[in-house]
CSV table of C-alpha atoms and ligand atoms in Angstrom, one decimal:
chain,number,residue,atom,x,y,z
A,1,UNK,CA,137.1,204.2,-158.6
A,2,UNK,CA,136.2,201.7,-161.3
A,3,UNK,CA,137.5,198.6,-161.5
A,4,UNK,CA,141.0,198.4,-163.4
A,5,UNK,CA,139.1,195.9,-165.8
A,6,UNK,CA,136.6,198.2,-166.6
A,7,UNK,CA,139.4,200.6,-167.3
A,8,UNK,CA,141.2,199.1,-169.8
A,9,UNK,CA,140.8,198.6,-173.5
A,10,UNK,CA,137.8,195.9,-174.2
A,11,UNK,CA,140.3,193.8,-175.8
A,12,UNK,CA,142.4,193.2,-172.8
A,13,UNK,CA,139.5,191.4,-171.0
A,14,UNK,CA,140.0,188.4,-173.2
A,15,UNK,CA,143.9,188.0,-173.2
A,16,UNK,CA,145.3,185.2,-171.5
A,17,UNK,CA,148.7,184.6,-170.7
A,18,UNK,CA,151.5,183.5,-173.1
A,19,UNK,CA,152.6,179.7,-172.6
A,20,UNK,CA,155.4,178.6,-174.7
A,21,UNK,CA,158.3,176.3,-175.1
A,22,UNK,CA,161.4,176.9,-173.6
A,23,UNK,CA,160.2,177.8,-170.4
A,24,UNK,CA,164.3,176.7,-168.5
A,25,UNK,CA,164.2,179.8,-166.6
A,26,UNK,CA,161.0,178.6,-164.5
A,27,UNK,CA,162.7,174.9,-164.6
A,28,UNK,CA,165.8,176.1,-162.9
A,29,UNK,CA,164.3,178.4,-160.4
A,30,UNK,CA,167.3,179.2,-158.4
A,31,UNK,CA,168.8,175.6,-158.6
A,32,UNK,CA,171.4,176.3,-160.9
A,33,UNK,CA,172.9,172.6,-160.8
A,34,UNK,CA,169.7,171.9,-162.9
A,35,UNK,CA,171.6,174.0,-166.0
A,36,UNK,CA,172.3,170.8,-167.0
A,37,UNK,CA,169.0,171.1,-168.7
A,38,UNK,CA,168.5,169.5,-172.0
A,39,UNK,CA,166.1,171.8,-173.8
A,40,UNK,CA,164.0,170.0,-176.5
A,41,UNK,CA,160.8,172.0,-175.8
A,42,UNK,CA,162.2,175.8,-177.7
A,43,UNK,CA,162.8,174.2,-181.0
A,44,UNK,CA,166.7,176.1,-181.7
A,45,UNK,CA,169.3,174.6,-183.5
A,46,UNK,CA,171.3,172.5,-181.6
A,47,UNK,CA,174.2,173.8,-182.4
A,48,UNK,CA,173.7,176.7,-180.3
A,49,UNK,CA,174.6,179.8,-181.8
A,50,UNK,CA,177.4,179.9,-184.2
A,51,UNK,CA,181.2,180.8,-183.2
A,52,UNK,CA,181.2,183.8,-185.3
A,53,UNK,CA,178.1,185.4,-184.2
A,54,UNK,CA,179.8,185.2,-180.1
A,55,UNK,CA,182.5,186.3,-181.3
A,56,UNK,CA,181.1,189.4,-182.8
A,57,UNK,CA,179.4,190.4,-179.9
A,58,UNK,CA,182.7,190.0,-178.1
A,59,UNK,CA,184.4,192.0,-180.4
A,60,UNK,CA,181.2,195.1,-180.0
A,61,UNK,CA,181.1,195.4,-176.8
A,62,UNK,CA,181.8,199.0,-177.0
A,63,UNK,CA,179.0,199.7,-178.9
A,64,UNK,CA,176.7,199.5,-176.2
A,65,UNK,CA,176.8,203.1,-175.3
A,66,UNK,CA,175.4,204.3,-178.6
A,67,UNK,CA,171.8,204.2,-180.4
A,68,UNK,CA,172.0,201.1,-182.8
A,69,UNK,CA,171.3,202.3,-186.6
A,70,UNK,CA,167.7,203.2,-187.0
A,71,UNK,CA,167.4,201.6,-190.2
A,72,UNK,CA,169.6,198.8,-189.9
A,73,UNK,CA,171.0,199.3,-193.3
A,74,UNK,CA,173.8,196.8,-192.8
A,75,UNK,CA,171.6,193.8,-191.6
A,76,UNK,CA,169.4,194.9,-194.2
A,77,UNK,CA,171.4,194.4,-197.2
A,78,UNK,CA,173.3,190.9,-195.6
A,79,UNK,CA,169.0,189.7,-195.4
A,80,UNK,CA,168.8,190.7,-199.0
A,81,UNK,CA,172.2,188.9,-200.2
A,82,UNK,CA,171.4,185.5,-198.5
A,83,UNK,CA,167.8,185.6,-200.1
A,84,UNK,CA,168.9,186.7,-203.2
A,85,UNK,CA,166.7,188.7,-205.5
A,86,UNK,CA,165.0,190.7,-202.6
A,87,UNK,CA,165.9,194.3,-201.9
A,88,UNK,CA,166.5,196.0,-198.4
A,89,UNK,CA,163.6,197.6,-198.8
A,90,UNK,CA,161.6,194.8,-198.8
A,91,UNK,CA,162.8,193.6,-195.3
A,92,UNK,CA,161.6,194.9,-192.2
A,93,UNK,CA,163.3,194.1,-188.8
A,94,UNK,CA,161.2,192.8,-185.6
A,95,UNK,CA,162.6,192.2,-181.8
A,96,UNK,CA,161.8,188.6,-182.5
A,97,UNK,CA,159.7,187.9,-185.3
A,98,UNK,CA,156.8,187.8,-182.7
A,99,UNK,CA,156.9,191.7,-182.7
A,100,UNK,CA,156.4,191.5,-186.6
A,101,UNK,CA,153.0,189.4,-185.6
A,102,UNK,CA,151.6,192.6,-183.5
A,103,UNK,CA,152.7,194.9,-185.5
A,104,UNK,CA,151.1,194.0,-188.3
A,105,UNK,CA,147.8,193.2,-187.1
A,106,UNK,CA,147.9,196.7,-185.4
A,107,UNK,CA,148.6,197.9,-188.5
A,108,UNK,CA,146.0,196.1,-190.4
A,109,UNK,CA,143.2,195.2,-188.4
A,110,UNK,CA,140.2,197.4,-188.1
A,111,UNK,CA,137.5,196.0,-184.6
A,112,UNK,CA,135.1,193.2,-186.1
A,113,UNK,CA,137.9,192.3,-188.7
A,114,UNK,CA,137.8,188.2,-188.8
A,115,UNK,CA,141.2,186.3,-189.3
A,116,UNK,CA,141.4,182.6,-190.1
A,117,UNK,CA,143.7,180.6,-188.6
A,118,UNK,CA,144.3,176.8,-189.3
A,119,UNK,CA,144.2,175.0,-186.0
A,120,UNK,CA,146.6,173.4,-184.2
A,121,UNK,CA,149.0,175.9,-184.9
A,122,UNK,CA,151.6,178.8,-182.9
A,123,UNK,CA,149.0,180.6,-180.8
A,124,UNK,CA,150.6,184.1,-180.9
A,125,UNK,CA,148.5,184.9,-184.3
A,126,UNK,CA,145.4,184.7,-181.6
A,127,UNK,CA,146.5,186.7,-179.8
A,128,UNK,CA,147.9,189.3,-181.6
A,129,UNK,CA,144.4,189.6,-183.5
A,130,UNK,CA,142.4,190.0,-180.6
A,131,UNK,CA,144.7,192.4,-179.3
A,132,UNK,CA,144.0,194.6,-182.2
A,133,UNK,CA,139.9,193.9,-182.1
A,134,UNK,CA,139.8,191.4,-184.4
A,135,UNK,CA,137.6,187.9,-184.4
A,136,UNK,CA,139.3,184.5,-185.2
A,137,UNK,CA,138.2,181.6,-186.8
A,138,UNK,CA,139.6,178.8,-186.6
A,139,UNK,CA,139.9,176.2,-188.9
A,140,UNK,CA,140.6,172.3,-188.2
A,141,UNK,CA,143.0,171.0,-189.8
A,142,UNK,CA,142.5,167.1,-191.3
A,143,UNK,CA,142.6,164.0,-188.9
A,144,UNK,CA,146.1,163.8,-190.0
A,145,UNK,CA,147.0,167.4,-189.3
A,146,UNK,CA,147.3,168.1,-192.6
A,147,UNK,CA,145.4,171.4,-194.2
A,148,UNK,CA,142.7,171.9,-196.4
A,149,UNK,CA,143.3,174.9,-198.3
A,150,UNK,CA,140.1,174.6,-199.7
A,151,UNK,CA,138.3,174.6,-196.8
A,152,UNK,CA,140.3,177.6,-195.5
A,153,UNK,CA,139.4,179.4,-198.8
A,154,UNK,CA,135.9,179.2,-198.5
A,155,UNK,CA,135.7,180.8,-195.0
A,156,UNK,CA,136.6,183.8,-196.6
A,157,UNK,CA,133.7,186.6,-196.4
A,158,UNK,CA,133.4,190.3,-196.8
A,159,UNK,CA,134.5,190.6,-193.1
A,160,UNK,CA,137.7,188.3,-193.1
A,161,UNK,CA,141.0,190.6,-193.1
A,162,UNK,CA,144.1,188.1,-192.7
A,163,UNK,CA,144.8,184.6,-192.9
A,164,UNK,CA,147.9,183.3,-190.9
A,165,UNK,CA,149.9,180.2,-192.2
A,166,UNK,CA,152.9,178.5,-190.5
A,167,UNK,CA,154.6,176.7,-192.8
A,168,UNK,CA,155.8,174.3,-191.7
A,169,UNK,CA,153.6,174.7,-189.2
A,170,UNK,CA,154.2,174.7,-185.6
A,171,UNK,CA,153.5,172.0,-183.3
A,172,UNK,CA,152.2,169.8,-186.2
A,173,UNK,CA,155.5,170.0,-188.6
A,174,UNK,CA,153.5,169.6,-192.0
A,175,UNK,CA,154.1,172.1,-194.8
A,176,UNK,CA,151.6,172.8,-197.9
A,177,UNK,CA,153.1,173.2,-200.9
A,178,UNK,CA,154.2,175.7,-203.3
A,179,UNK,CA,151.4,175.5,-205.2
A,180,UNK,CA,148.8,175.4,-202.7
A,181,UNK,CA,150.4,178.4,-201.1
A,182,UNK,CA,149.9,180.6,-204.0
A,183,UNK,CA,146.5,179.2,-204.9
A,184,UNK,CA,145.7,181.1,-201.1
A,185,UNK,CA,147.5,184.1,-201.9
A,186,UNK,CA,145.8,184.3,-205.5
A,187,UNK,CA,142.7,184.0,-204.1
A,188,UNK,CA,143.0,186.1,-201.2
A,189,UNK,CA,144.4,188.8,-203.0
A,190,UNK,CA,141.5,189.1,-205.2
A,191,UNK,CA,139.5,189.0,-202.1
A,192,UNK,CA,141.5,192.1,-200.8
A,193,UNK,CA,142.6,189.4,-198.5
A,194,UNK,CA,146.3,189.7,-196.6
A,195,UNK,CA,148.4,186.4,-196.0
A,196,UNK,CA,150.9,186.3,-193.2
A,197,UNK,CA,153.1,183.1,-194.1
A,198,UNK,CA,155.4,182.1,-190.4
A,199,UNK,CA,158.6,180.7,-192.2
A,200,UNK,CA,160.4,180.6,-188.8
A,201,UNK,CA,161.3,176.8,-189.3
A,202,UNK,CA,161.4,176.7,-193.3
A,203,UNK,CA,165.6,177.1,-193.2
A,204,UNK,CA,165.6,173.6,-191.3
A,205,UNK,CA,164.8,171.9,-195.0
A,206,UNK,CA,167.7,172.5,-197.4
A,207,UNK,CA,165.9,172.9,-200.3
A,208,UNK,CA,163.3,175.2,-198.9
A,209,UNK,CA,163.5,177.4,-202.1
A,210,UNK,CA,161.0,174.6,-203.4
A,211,UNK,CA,158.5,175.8,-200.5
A,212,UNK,CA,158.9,179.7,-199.9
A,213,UNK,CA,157.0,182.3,-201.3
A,214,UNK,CA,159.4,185.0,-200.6
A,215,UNK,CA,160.2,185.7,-204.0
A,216,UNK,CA,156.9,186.4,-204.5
A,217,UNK,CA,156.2,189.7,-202.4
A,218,UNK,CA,156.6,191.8,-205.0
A,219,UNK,CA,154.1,190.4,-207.1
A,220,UNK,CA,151.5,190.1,-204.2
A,221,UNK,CA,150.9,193.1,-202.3
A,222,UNK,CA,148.9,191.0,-200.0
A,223,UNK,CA,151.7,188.7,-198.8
A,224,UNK,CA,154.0,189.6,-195.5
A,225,UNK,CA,156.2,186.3,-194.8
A,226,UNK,CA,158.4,186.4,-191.5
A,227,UNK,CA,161.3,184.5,-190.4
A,228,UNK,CA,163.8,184.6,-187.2
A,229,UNK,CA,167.3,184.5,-186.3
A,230,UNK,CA,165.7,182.3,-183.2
A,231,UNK,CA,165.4,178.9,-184.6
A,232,UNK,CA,167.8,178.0,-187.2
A,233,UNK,CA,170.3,180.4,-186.2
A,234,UNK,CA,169.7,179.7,-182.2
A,235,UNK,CA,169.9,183.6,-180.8
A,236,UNK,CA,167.1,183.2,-179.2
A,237,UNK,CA,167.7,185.2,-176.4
A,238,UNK,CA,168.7,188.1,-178.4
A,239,UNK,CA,165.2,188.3,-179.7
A,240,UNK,CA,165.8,189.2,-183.6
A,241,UNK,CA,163.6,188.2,-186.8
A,242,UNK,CA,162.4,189.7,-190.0
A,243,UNK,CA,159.4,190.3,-192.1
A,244,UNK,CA,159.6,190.7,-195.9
A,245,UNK,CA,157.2,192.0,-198.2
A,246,UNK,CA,156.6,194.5,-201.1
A,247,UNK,CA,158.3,197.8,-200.2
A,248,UNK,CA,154.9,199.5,-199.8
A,249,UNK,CA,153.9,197.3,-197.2
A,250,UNK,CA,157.3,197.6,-195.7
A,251,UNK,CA,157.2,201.1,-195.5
A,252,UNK,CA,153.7,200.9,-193.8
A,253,UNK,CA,154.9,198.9,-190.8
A,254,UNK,CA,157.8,200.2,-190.2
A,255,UNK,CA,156.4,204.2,-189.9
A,256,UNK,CA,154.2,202.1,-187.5
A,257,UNK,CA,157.1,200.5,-184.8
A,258,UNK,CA,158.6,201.8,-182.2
A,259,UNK,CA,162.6,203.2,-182.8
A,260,UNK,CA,165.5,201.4,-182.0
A,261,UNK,CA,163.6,197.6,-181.6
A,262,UNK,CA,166.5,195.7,-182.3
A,263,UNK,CA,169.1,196.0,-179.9
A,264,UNK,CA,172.8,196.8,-181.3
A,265,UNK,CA,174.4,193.3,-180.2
A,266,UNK,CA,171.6,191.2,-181.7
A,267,UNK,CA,172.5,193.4,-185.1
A,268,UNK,CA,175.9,192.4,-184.9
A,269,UNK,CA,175.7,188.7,-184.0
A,270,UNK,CA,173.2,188.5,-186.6
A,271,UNK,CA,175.1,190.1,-189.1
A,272,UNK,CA,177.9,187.5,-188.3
A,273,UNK,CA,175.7,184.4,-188.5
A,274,UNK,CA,174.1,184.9,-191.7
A,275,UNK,CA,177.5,184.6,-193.8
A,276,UNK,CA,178.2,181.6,-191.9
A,277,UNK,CA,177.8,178.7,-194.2
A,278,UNK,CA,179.7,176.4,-192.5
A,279,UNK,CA,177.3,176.5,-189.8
A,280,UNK,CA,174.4,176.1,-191.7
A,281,UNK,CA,175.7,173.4,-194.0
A,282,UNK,CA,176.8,171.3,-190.0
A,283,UNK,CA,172.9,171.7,-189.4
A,284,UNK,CA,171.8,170.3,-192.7
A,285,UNK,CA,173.7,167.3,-191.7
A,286,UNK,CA,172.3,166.8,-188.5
A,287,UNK,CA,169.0,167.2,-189.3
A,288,UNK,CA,169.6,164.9,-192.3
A,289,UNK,CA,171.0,162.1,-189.7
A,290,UNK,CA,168.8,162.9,-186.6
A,291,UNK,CA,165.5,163.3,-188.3
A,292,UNK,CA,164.9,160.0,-189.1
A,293,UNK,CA,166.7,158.6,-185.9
A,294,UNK,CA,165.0,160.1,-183.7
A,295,UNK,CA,161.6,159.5,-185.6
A,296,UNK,CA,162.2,155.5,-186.3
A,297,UNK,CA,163.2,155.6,-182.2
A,298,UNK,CA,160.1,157.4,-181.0
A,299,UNK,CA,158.3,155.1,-183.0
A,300,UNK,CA,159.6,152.1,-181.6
A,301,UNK,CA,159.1,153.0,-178.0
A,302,UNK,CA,155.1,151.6,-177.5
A,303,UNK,CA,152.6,154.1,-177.2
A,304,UNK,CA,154.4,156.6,-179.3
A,305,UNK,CA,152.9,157.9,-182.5
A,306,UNK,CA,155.2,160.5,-183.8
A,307,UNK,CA,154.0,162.4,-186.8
A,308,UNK,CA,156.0,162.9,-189.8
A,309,UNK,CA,157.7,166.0,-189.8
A,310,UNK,CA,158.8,168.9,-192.1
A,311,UNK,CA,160.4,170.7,-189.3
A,312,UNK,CA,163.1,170.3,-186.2
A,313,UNK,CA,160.8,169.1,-184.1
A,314,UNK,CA,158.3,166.2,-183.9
A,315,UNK,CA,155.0,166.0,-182.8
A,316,UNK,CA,154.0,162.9,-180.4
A,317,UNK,CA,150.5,161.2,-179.5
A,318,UNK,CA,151.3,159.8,-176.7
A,319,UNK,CA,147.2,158.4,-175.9
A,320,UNK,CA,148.4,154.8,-176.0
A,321,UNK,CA,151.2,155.2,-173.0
A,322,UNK,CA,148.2,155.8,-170.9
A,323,UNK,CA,149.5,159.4,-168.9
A,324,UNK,CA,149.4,162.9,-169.9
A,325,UNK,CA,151.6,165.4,-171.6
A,326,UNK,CA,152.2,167.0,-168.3
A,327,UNK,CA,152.7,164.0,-166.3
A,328,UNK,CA,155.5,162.8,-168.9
A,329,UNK,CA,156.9,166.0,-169.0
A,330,UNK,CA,157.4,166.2,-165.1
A,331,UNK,CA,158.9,162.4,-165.1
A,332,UNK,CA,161.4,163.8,-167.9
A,333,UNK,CA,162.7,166.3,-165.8
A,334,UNK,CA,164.0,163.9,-163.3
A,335,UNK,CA,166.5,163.2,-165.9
A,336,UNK,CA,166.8,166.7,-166.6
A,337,UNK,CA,164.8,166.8,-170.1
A,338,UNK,CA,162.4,169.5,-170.9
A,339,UNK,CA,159.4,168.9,-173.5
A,340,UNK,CA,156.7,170.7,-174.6
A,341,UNK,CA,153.2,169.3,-173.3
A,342,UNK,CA,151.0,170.3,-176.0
A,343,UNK,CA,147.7,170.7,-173.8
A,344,UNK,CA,148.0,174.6,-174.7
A,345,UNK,CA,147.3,174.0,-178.2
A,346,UNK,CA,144.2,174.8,-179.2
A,347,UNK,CA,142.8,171.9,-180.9
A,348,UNK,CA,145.2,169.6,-179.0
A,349,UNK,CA,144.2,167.4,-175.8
A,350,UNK,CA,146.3,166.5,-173.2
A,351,UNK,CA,147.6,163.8,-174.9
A,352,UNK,CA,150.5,165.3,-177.1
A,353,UNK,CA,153.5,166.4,-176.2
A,354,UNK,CA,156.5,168.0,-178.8
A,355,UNK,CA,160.3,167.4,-179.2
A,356,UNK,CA,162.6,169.2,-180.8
A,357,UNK,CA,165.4,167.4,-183.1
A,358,UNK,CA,168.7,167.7,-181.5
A,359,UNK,CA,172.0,166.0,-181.6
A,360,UNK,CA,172.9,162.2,-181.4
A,361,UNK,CA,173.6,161.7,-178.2
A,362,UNK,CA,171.2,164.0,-177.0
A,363,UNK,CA,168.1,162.4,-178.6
A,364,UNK,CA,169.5,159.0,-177.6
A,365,UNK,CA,169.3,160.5,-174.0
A,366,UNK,CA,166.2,161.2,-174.8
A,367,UNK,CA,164.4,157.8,-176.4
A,368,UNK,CA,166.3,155.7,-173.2
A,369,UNK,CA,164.4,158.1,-171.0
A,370,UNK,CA,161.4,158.3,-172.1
A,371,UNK,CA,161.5,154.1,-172.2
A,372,UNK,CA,162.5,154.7,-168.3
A,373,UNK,CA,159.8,157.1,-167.7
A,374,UNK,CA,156.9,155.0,-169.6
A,375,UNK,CA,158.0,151.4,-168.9
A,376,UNK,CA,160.2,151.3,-165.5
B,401,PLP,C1,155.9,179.4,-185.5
B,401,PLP,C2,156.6,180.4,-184.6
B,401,PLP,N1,156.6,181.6,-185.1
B,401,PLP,C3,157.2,182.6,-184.4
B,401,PLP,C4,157.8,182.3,-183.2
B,401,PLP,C5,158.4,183.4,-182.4
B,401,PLP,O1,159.8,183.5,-182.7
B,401,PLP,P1,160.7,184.7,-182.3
B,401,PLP,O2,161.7,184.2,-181.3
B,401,PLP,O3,161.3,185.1,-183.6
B,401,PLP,O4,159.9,185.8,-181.8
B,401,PLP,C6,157.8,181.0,-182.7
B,401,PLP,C7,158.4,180.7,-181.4
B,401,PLP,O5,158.3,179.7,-180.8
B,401,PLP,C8,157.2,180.0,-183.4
B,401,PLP,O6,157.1,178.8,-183.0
């Protein structure tokens, strides 16, 4: 028989493994007493899910022996009333928006499609293309981290299919604005370019209305934007996100994804969550008051350089200190803290690591251990 390699689809030779934040299960092992974990390499709201959303999944239990609704019209229409002005029709809902990634570049990529994707940035648009057969570009960002739309617009030739965004963008936490969002979508559109916009971490900003382009799907075909119930509303485990975009498009996916994605209890907690202002209006004011706290501290601590950040998480060179991202990251869990060593990144080196934004006393935990861990 031939090898299973030579087997398998073409594409499958190149896949690598997924590595991510968040990775407490592998921590913990079967030392439990290590649950004490402080997690600030999955970048969730602190908060931890919100008392309504446990509560409903208490309270539906018994709905576990039936199919959940195929079309989720409930969730649906709560997505379109917190977003205002978008129709259930425009949503479509993903096991995590990561499925929304797949699907659509199964959906839209053709083998020798090219996709261009700013770099550093979340690496599952990667490998979602070249799961589907496409090539990917990369493009660096600045020295600063900041992108070039301009340079990202002229990669664009007769073969290029997709560009992926994350904005803000994930691990660098800078954001393009309005404006130079749509310039990319106007431009790409006349291109018969599509634009997949990540807004997984755009809830964090209160006034992300000045930065989303969600409005806009029904004016450009070309435009699918996702977003999750994993970061800002912390069920990450119950693996539930969303794409929106004009009903055509939305109808194309969703003929294209399996039945019955979203499991019935993540419907329910979600449902819950997403009416829950108070909850969102207790994250605004941490991140308002831990933001800059945590930033001015990580700055203070010698060889730190923190980035600015748009997001709930920030971004650390840590060349100066003299160690590695992984070597930091294993002193830190001596005092039960778990980062993100950023060696993964694709345009990163081993010299960045990531934290996510969490609440006072936690990320003062956090800046007296890492002045242990670099200076004692
Ligand atoms: C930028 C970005 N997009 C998407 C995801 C996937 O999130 P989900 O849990 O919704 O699949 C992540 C997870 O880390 C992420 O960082």
């Amino acid at each position: 028989m031939k090898s299973l390699i030579e087997l398998a689809q073409p594409e499958v030779r190149f896949l690598k493994p997924c590595i991510h934040g968040g990775e407490v299960w592998e921590v913990v092992k079967e030392d439990f007493n290590r649950f004490k974990i402080l997690d600030f390499s999955a970048n969730v709201n602190p908060l931890g899910p919100s008392p309504l959303a446990l509560n409903a999944i208490k309270e539906n239990l018994w709905r576990i022996p039936y199919y959940p609704d195929l079309n989720a019209t409930q969730l649906k229409l709560a997505i379109s009333n917190y977003i205002g002005n978008i129709e259930p029709e425009n949503i479509i809902l993903g096991n995590g928006s990561t499925e929304l990634i797949y699907l659509f570049t199964d959906v839209f990529l053709k083998r020798g499609n090219e996709v261009l994707i700013p770099q550093p940035t979340f690496s599952e648009y990667e490998r979602a293309s070249l799961k589907s057969g496409g090539r990917v570009k990369f493009i660096k960002t600045n020295n600063d981290f900041t992108i070039d739309i301009n340079k990202i617009l002229s990669e664009i030739n007769s073969k290029t299919k997709i560009i992926f965004l994350c904005n803000p963008n994930n691990p660098t936490g800078k954001i393009l604005s309005k404006k130079e969002m749509e310039k990319i979508v106007n431009e790409a559109y006349d291109k018969n370019v599509l634009v997949f916009i990540d807004e997984d971490f755009i809830e964090f900003i209160p006034n992300c209305e000045s930065y989303t382009l969600i409005k806009m799907v029904n004016q450009f075909s070309n435009l699918f934007i996702i977003r999750s119930f994993t970061k800002i509303f912390a069920l990450t485990g119950l693996r539930i996100g969303y794409g929106i975009a004009c009903k055509e498009m939305i109808k194309l996916i969703s003929n294209f994804k399996i039945p019955w994605n979203i499991n019935i209890l993540a419907e329910v907690a979600a449902l819950a969550t997403i009416s829950d202002n108070q909850y969102l209006k207790k994250t605004y004011e941490i991140m308002k008051s831990e933001k800059p706290y945590l930033y001015k501290g990580l700055k203070r601590i010698h060889g730190l350089k923190p980035y600015p950040t748009y997001a709930n998480f920030i971004l650390i060179d840590i060349r100066e200190a003299e160690l590695t991202g992984s070597e930091l990251k294993k002193r830190l869990l001596n005092y039960n803290i778990l980062i993100r060593d950023c060696k993964s990144f694709k345009g990163l080196d081993e010299y960045y690591i990531r934290v996510s934004i969490r609440t006072r006393d936690e990320n003062k935990f956090l800046l007296e251990s890492l002045r242990k861990c670099l200076y004692e």
